[in-house]
CSV table of C-alpha atoms in Angstrom, one decimal:
chain,number,residue,atom,x,y,z
A,1,GLY,CA,46.4,-7.0,-12.3
A,2,GLY,CA,48.7,-9.6,-13.9
A,3,SER,CA,48.0,-10.5,-17.5
A,4,GLY,CA,49.2,-13.8,-18.7
A,5,GLY,CA,48.7,-17.5,-18.8
A,6,SER,CA,50.5,-19.8,-21.1
A,7,GLY,CA,49.7,-20.0,-24.8
A,8,GLY,CA,48.1,-23.2,-26.2
A,9,GLY,CA,46.0,-25.7,-24.5
A,10,LYS,CA,42.5,-25.1,-23.1
A,11,ALA,CA,42.0,-21.6,-21.9
A,12,LYS,CA,42.0,-21.3,-18.1
A,13,ARG,CA,38.7,-20.2,-16.6
A,14,ASN,CA,38.7,-17.0,-14.7
A,15,LEU,CA,37.2,-18.0,-11.3
A,16,LYS,CA,36.9,-14.4,-10.2
A,17,ILE,CA,34.6,-13.7,-13.2
A,18,GLU,CA,32.7,-16.9,-12.7
A,19,ALA,CA,32.0,-16.1,-9.0
A,20,MET,CA,30.7,-12.7,-10.0
A,21,VAL,CA,28.0,-13.8,-12.4
A,22,GLY,CA,24.5,-13.9,-10.9
A,23,LEU,CA,22.4,-16.8,-12.4
A,24,ALA,CA,18.6,-17.1,-12.5
A,25,ASN,CA,16.3,-19.6,-11.0
A,26,THR,CA,12.9,-20.2,-12.8
A,27,TRP,CA,9.9,-18.2,-11.6
A,28,ASP,CA,7.3,-20.2,-9.9
A,29,PRO,CA,4.1,-18.2,-9.6
A,30,GLU,CA,3.0,-20.3,-6.6
A,31,LYS,CA,6.3,-19.8,-4.7
A,32,HIS,CA,7.8,-16.4,-5.8
A,33,GLU,CA,6.0,-13.1,-4.9
A,34,VAL,CA,7.6,-10.7,-7.4
A,35,LYS,CA,5.6,-7.5,-6.8
A,36,GLY,CA,8.2,-4.7,-6.8
A,37,TYR,CA,10.9,-6.7,-8.6
A,38,LEU,CA,12.5,-5.1,-11.6
A,39,MET,CA,11.3,-6.7,-14.9
A,40,SER,CA,13.0,-6.7,-18.2
A,41,GLU,CA,13.1,-8.8,-21.4
A,42,LYS,CA,15.2,-11.9,-21.4
A,43,LEU,CA,17.7,-11.5,-24.2
A,44,ASP,CA,18.6,-14.3,-26.5
A,45,GLY,CA,22.3,-13.5,-26.7
A,46,MET,CA,25.7,-14.4,-25.2
A,47,ARG,CA,26.3,-13.5,-21.5
A,48,ALA,CA,29.4,-11.4,-21.1
A,49,VAL,CA,31.2,-9.6,-18.2
A,50,TRP,CA,33.3,-6.5,-18.8
A,51,ASN,CA,35.8,-6.4,-15.9
A,52,GLY,CA,36.9,-2.8,-16.8
A,53,HIS,CA,39.6,-4.0,-19.1
A,54,GLN,CA,38.4,-7.1,-21.0
A,55,PHE,CA,35.3,-9.1,-21.9
A,56,PHE,CA,34.8,-12.6,-20.5
A,57,THR,CA,32.1,-15.3,-20.9
A,58,ARG,CA,30.1,-16.2,-17.9
A,59,THR,CA,32.6,-19.0,-17.0
A,60,GLY,CA,35.5,-16.6,-17.4
A,61,GLY,CA,36.8,-17.5,-20.9
A,62,PRO,CA,38.1,-14.5,-22.9
A,63,VAL,CA,35.8,-12.9,-25.5
A,64,HIS,CA,37.8,-11.3,-28.4
A,65,ALA,CA,35.9,-8.1,-29.2
A,66,PRO,CA,37.4,-5.7,-31.7
A,67,LEU,CA,39.1,-2.6,-30.3
A,68,ASP,CA,36.5,-0.2,-31.7
A,69,PHE,CA,33.9,-2.0,-29.7
A,70,LEU,CA,36.0,-2.1,-26.5
A,71,ALA,CA,36.5,1.7,-26.9
A,72,CYS,CA,32.8,2.2,-26.1
A,73,LEU,CA,33.2,0.6,-22.7
A,74,PRO,CA,34.2,2.5,-19.5
A,75,PRO,CA,37.7,1.5,-18.4
A,76,GLY,CA,38.0,0.3,-14.8
A,77,PHE,CA,34.2,-0.1,-14.4
A,78,CYS,CA,32.7,-3.6,-14.2
A,79,LEU,CA,29.5,-4.4,-16.2
A,80,ASP,CA,27.5,-7.6,-16.7
A,81,GLY,CA,25.2,-8.0,-19.7
A,82,GLU,CA,24.4,-9.7,-22.9
A,83,LEU,CA,26.1,-9.5,-26.3
A,84,PHE,CA,23.0,-9.3,-28.5
A,85,MET,CA,22.1,-9.1,-32.2
A,86,GLY,CA,18.3,-9.0,-32.0
A,87,ARG,CA,15.6,-11.5,-31.2
A,88,GLY,CA,16.1,-15.0,-32.6
A,89,ASN,CA,19.7,-14.4,-33.6
A,90,PHE,CA,21.4,-16.5,-30.9
A,91,HIS,CA,23.4,-18.6,-33.4
A,92,GLN,CA,24.7,-15.5,-35.2
A,93,VAL,CA,25.8,-13.8,-32.0
A,94,MET,CA,27.5,-16.9,-30.7
A,95,SER,CA,29.3,-17.4,-34.1
A,96,VAL,CA,30.5,-13.8,-34.1
A,97,CYS,CA,31.4,-13.4,-30.4
A,98,ARG,CA,33.1,-16.8,-30.0
A,99,ASN,CA,35.4,-16.2,-33.0
A,100,GLN,CA,38.9,-15.5,-31.8
A,101,ALA,CA,39.8,-13.5,-34.9
A,102,PRO,CA,36.5,-12.0,-36.0
A,103,PRO,CA,36.5,-10.6,-39.6
A,104,LEU,CA,36.4,-6.9,-40.1
A,105,GLY,CA,32.9,-5.6,-39.4
A,106,ALA,CA,31.6,-8.8,-37.9
A,107,TRP,CA,30.7,-7.0,-34.7
A,108,SER,CA,28.9,-4.1,-36.4
A,109,LYS,CA,25.4,-5.4,-35.4
A,110,VAL,CA,26.4,-6.5,-31.9
A,111,VAL,CA,25.0,-4.5,-29.0
A,112,TYR,CA,26.1,-5.0,-25.4
A,113,LYS,CA,23.0,-4.9,-23.3
A,114,VAL,CA,24.0,-4.1,-19.7
A,115,PHE,CA,21.8,-5.4,-16.9
A,116,ASP,CA,24.1,-5.1,-13.8
A,117,ALA,CA,27.2,-3.4,-12.4
A,118,PRO,CA,28.5,-6.1,-10.0
A,119,ASP,CA,31.3,-4.0,-8.4
A,120,ILE,CA,28.9,-1.4,-7.0
A,121,LYS,CA,28.7,-2.6,-3.5
A,122,GLN,CA,26.0,-2.5,-0.8
A,123,VAL,CA,23.2,-1.1,-3.0
A,124,GLY,CA,20.3,-2.6,-4.9
A,125,LEU,CA,20.0,-3.1,-8.7
A,126,ALA,CA,18.2,0.2,-9.4
A,127,LYS,CA,21.2,2.1,-8.0
A,128,ARG,CA,23.7,-0.2,-9.7
A,129,LEU,CA,22.0,0.5,-13.0
A,130,ASP,CA,22.1,4.3,-12.3
A,131,ALA,CA,25.8,3.9,-11.7
A,132,ALA,CA,26.2,2.0,-15.0
A,133,ARG,CA,24.4,4.7,-16.9
A,134,ALA,CA,26.5,7.4,-15.3
A,135,ALA,CA,29.7,5.5,-16.1
A,136,LEU,CA,28.7,5.1,-19.8
A,137,ALA,CA,27.7,8.7,-20.0
A,138,ASN,CA,30.9,9.9,-18.4
A,139,HIS,CA,33.0,7.7,-20.7
A,140,ALA,CA,31.1,8.9,-23.8
A,141,SER,CA,31.7,12.5,-22.8
A,142,GLY,CA,35.4,11.9,-22.1
A,143,ALA,CA,35.3,12.1,-18.3
A,144,ASN,CA,36.9,9.5,-16.2
A,145,VAL,CA,34.8,7.4,-13.8
A,146,SER,CA,35.5,5.0,-11.0
A,147,PRO,CA,33.1,2.5,-9.4
A,148,SER,CA,32.9,4.6,-6.2
A,149,SER,CA,31.7,7.7,-8.1
A,150,SER,CA,28.2,8.9,-7.4
A,151,SER,CA,25.5,8.1,-9.9
A,152,SER,CA,24.5,11.4,-11.4
A,153,SER,CA,21.9,10.2,-13.9
A,154,SER,CA,23.1,12.2,-16.8
A,155,SER,CA,22.1,11.0,-20.2
A,156,ALA,CA,24.7,9.7,-22.6
A,157,SER,CA,22.7,11.0,-25.6
A,158,SER,CA,23.5,14.6,-24.6
A,159,SER,CA,27.1,14.2,-25.7
A,160,PRO,CA,27.9,14.2,-29.4
A,161,ALA,CA,30.8,11.8,-28.7
A,162,SER,CA,28.4,9.2,-27.4
A,163,SER,CA,26.5,8.6,-30.6
A,164,SER,CA,28.6,5.6,-31.6
A,165,ALA,CA,28.9,4.2,-28.1
A,166,SER,CA,25.2,4.6,-27.3
A,167,GLY,CA,24.2,2.4,-30.2
A,168,ARG,CA,26.7,-0.3,-29.1
A,169,VAL,CA,26.3,-0.3,-25.4
A,170,GLU,CA,22.9,0.2,-23.8
A,171,VAL,CA,21.5,-0.3,-20.3
A,172,VAL,CA,18.5,-2.7,-20.4
A,173,GLU,CA,15.2,-1.0,-19.7
A,174,HIS,CA,13.5,-2.3,-16.5
A,175,ASN,CA,10.0,-1.8,-15.3
A,176,VAL,CA,8.7,-2.2,-11.7
A,177,CYS,CA,6.6,-5.4,-11.6
A,178,ARG,CA,3.1,-4.9,-10.2
A,179,GLY,CA,2.6,-8.6,-9.5
A,180,LYS,CA,1.7,-12.0,-11.1
A,181,GLU,CA,-0.8,-10.6,-13.6
A,182,HIS,CA,1.6,-8.0,-14.8
A,183,VAL,CA,4.3,-10.7,-15.4
A,184,LEU,CA,1.8,-12.8,-17.5
A,185,GLU,CA,0.7,-9.7,-19.5
A,186,ALA,CA,4.3,-8.6,-20.2
A,187,LEU,CA,5.3,-12.2,-21.0
A,188,ALA,CA,2.5,-12.6,-23.6
A,189,GLU,CA,3.6,-9.2,-25.1
A,190,VAL,CA,7.3,-10.1,-25.4
A,191,GLU,CA,6.6,-13.6,-26.8
A,192,ALA,CA,4.1,-12.2,-29.4
A,193,GLU,CA,7.0,-10.0,-30.6
A,194,GLY,CA,9.3,-12.9,-30.9
A,195,GLY,CA,11.1,-12.4,-27.6
A,196,GLU,CA,12.4,-15.2,-25.4
A,197,GLY,CA,10.8,-14.3,-22.1
A,198,LEU,CA,11.3,-12.1,-19.1
A,199,MET,CA,13.8,-11.6,-16.2
A,200,LEU,CA,12.7,-10.5,-12.7
A,201,ALA,CA,15.4,-9.1,-10.4
A,202,VAL,CA,15.1,-8.3,-6.7
A,203,PRO,CA,15.4,-4.5,-6.5
A,204,ASP,CA,17.0,-3.8,-3.2
A,205,LYS,CA,19.6,-6.5,-2.4
A,206,ALA,CA,23.3,-6.1,-2.9
A,207,HIS,CA,24.7,-8.0,-5.9
A,208,ARG,CA,25.7,-11.6,-5.4
A,209,GLY,CA,27.1,-14.1,-7.8
A,210,LYS,CA,26.0,-17.7,-8.3
A,211,ARG,CA,22.4,-19.0,-8.8
A,212,SER,CA,19.7,-17.5,-6.5
A,213,ASN,CA,16.2,-16.3,-6.3
A,214,ASP,CA,17.5,-12.7,-6.6
A,215,LEU,CA,17.1,-13.3,-10.3
A,216,LEU,CA,14.2,-15.2,-11.8
A,217,LYS,CA,13.6,-16.2,-15.5
A,218,VAL,CA,10.1,-16.4,-16.9
A,219,LYS,CA,9.1,-18.3,-20.0
A,220,THR,CA,5.8,-20.0,-21.0
A,221,MET,CA,7.6,-23.3,-21.4
A,222,VAL,CA,10.4,-23.8,-19.0
A,223,THR,CA,13.9,-24.2,-20.6
A,224,ASP,CA,16.8,-26.0,-19.1
A,225,ASP,CA,20.1,-27.5,-20.2
A,226,ALA,CA,21.2,-31.1,-20.2
A,227,ILE,CA,24.3,-33.0,-21.3
A,228,VAL,CA,24.0,-35.7,-24.0
A,229,VAL,CA,25.1,-39.1,-22.8
A,230,GLY,CA,23.8,-41.3,-25.6
A,231,HIS,CA,21.6,-41.7,-28.7
A,232,LYS,CA,18.6,-43.9,-29.2
A,233,ALA,CA,18.0,-45.2,-32.7
A,234,GLY,CA,14.8,-44.0,-34.5
A,235,LYS,CA,11.9,-46.3,-35.6
A,236,GLY,CA,9.3,-46.0,-38.3
A,237,LYS,CA,9.9,-42.8,-40.3
A,238,HIS,CA,13.0,-42.1,-38.3
A,239,THR,CA,14.6,-45.5,-39.0
A,240,GLY,CA,18.4,-45.0,-39.6
A,241,LYS,CA,18.2,-41.6,-37.9
A,242,LEU,CA,18.1,-40.3,-34.3
A,243,GLY,CA,15.1,-41.4,-32.3
A,244,ALA,CA,16.0,-39.6,-29.1
A,245,LEU,CA,18.8,-38.1,-27.2
A,246,GLU,CA,19.7,-39.7,-23.8
A,247,CYS,CA,20.5,-36.8,-21.5
A,248,VAL,CA,21.3,-36.0,-17.9
A,249,LEU,CA,20.3,-32.8,-16.0
A,250,ARG,CA,22.5,-30.9,-13.6
A,251,SER,CA,20.6,-32.7,-10.8
A,252,GLY,CA,21.7,-36.1,-12.2
A,253,VAL,CA,18.2,-37.0,-13.4
A,254,ARG,CA,18.4,-39.0,-16.7
A,255,PHE,CA,15.8,-38.7,-19.4
A,256,GLN,CA,15.2,-38.7,-23.1
A,257,ILE,CA,14.5,-35.9,-25.6
A,258,GLY,CA,12.6,-37.3,-28.6
A,259,THR,CA,11.0,-34.2,-30.2
A,260,GLY,CA,11.9,-30.8,-31.5
A,261,PHE,CA,14.5,-32.0,-34.1
A,262,SER,CA,14.6,-31.1,-37.7
A,263,ASP,CA,15.3,-33.8,-40.3
A,264,ARG,CA,18.8,-32.4,-40.6
A,265,GLU,CA,19.3,-32.6,-36.8
A,266,ARG,CA,18.1,-36.2,-36.8
A,267,ASP,CA,20.7,-37.0,-39.5
A,268,ASP,CA,23.5,-35.2,-37.6
A,269,PRO,CA,22.4,-35.0,-33.9
A,270,PRO,CA,24.3,-33.3,-31.1
A,271,LYS,CA,27.2,-35.4,-30.0
A,272,VAL,CA,27.7,-37.2,-26.7
A,273,GLY,CA,29.3,-34.7,-24.3
A,274,GLU,CA,27.6,-31.7,-25.8
A,275,VAL,CA,25.3,-29.5,-23.7
A,276,VAL,CA,21.8,-29.0,-25.2
A,277,GLU,CA,19.0,-26.6,-24.3
A,278,PHE,CA,15.4,-28.0,-24.3
A,279,ARG,CA,11.9,-26.8,-23.4
A,280,TYR,CA,9.5,-28.7,-21.2
A,281,PHE,CA,6.2,-28.2,-19.5
A,282,GLU,CA,7.0,-29.0,-15.9
A,283,LEU,CA,8.9,-31.5,-13.7
A,284,THR,CA,7.2,-34.7,-12.5
A,285,LYS,CA,7.4,-35.6,-8.8
A,286,ALA,CA,10.5,-37.6,-9.7
A,287,GLN,CA,12.0,-34.3,-11.1
A,288,VAL,CA,11.9,-35.6,-14.7
A,289,PRO,CA,11.0,-33.0,-17.4
A,290,ARG,CA,7.5,-33.6,-18.9
A,291,PHE,CA,7.3,-33.3,-22.7
A,292,PRO,CA,10.9,-32.2,-23.3
A,293,ALA,CA,11.6,-30.8,-26.8
A,294,TYR,CA,15.0,-30.0,-28.2
A,295,VAL,CA,15.9,-26.4,-28.8
A,296,ARG,CA,19.6,-26.2,-29.7
A,297,VAL,CA,23.2,-27.0,-28.7
A,298,ARG,CA,24.6,-24.6,-26.0
A,299,ALA,CA,28.3,-24.4,-26.8
A,300,ASP,CA,28.6,-21.5,-24.3
A,301,ILE,CA,27.8,-23.8,-21.3
A,302,ASP,CA,30.5,-25.9,-19.8
A,303,ALA,CA,30.1,-29.7,-19.6
A,304,ASP,CA,31.7,-29.4,-16.1
A,305,GLU,CA,28.4,-28.1,-14.8
A,306,PHE,CA,26.9,-31.6,-15.2
A,307,PRO,CA,27.5,-34.8,-13.2
A,308,SER,CA,29.9,-37.2,-14.8
A,309,SER,CA,28.0,-40.0,-16.6
A,310,GLY,CA,31.0,-42.4,-16.3
C-alpha cells in the first residue's frame, strides 16, 4: 500500500481504519438477550487498530509506538484492541500513546489487549480470537503468518522468544455469558476491583464495523460523550467559577452537566468544542440524560461526531 500524505496540517483520517472499527451500543437488560454472548472486562485505555504494519486510533489517526513495541506485533495480520496501562490509568495511557515522540521507556508499562481480528472473514468472534492467538504465537516463535492461515491454538508461552511479546500483547480473556444474572454478577465483581465495566460480543456473526448490537457495553451508570457548547456561571459557593457545562449529545439533544467537577476543574473547565465523557442514570422520554455527572475530557473522540452547534 502507498505510504504518504503531506507533512504539516491536520493529520488525514484513515477512512479504511475508521470503517473497520466496531463500536458498542449500551446493554439494555429489557431489550438485549445476551445468553451465549462472549463477555469480557471493558478496558479503560486507548482503542487502537494494528493494520499489520502500523497502529491507528479508532478514527484512523496514526499512533507513534516505539519500534520495540511494534516488533511484538504480527506483520500483515490485522488486530483491534486497547492500549492499556491498568485500571484507572486512562489519562496516563492517553498521555503516553498520543505523544508523537514518546520518551525512551514511556511505553514500558503499555500492554496491547487484543479483542478482535477484523480481517478474518466469515467467522464469529471466538474463531477470530483463535486466529489472533495463533498469529501472535507464530510471530513470537519466528514463523510467518497470514490472515488466511488456519487457527491452530498453540500457546505463545511455549516459545522462549515470546516472553517479551506475551507481556506486551495479550488476547483479552472472554467467558460465555449465561444470561442477565451472570452479567450483573460479573459487573459487580469487576467494579469492586476498580474495573470500568463489561463488554458483551455476539459470538457467531462475522465482523462488521460501525456501531451495532453485535457489541454491547455494560456499566452500572451509563456513560456517554457530549460536546461542550457553553459554560453556565456558578452561584453560591461556585460564584466566579463554572456552574455547569452546556452540552450537546450526538443525537442533537442539549443538556447541562452541573456535577462531578473538582474545584480545579471548576476553575479551569473543559473548553467549548471539547468532547467530554459523563455518567448518567438513564434517559428521560425526551432522550435527555438524568443526573448527568462529569467524568473527563475525551481528547481521543473527534468533535466531528457531534452535530454542529452553529
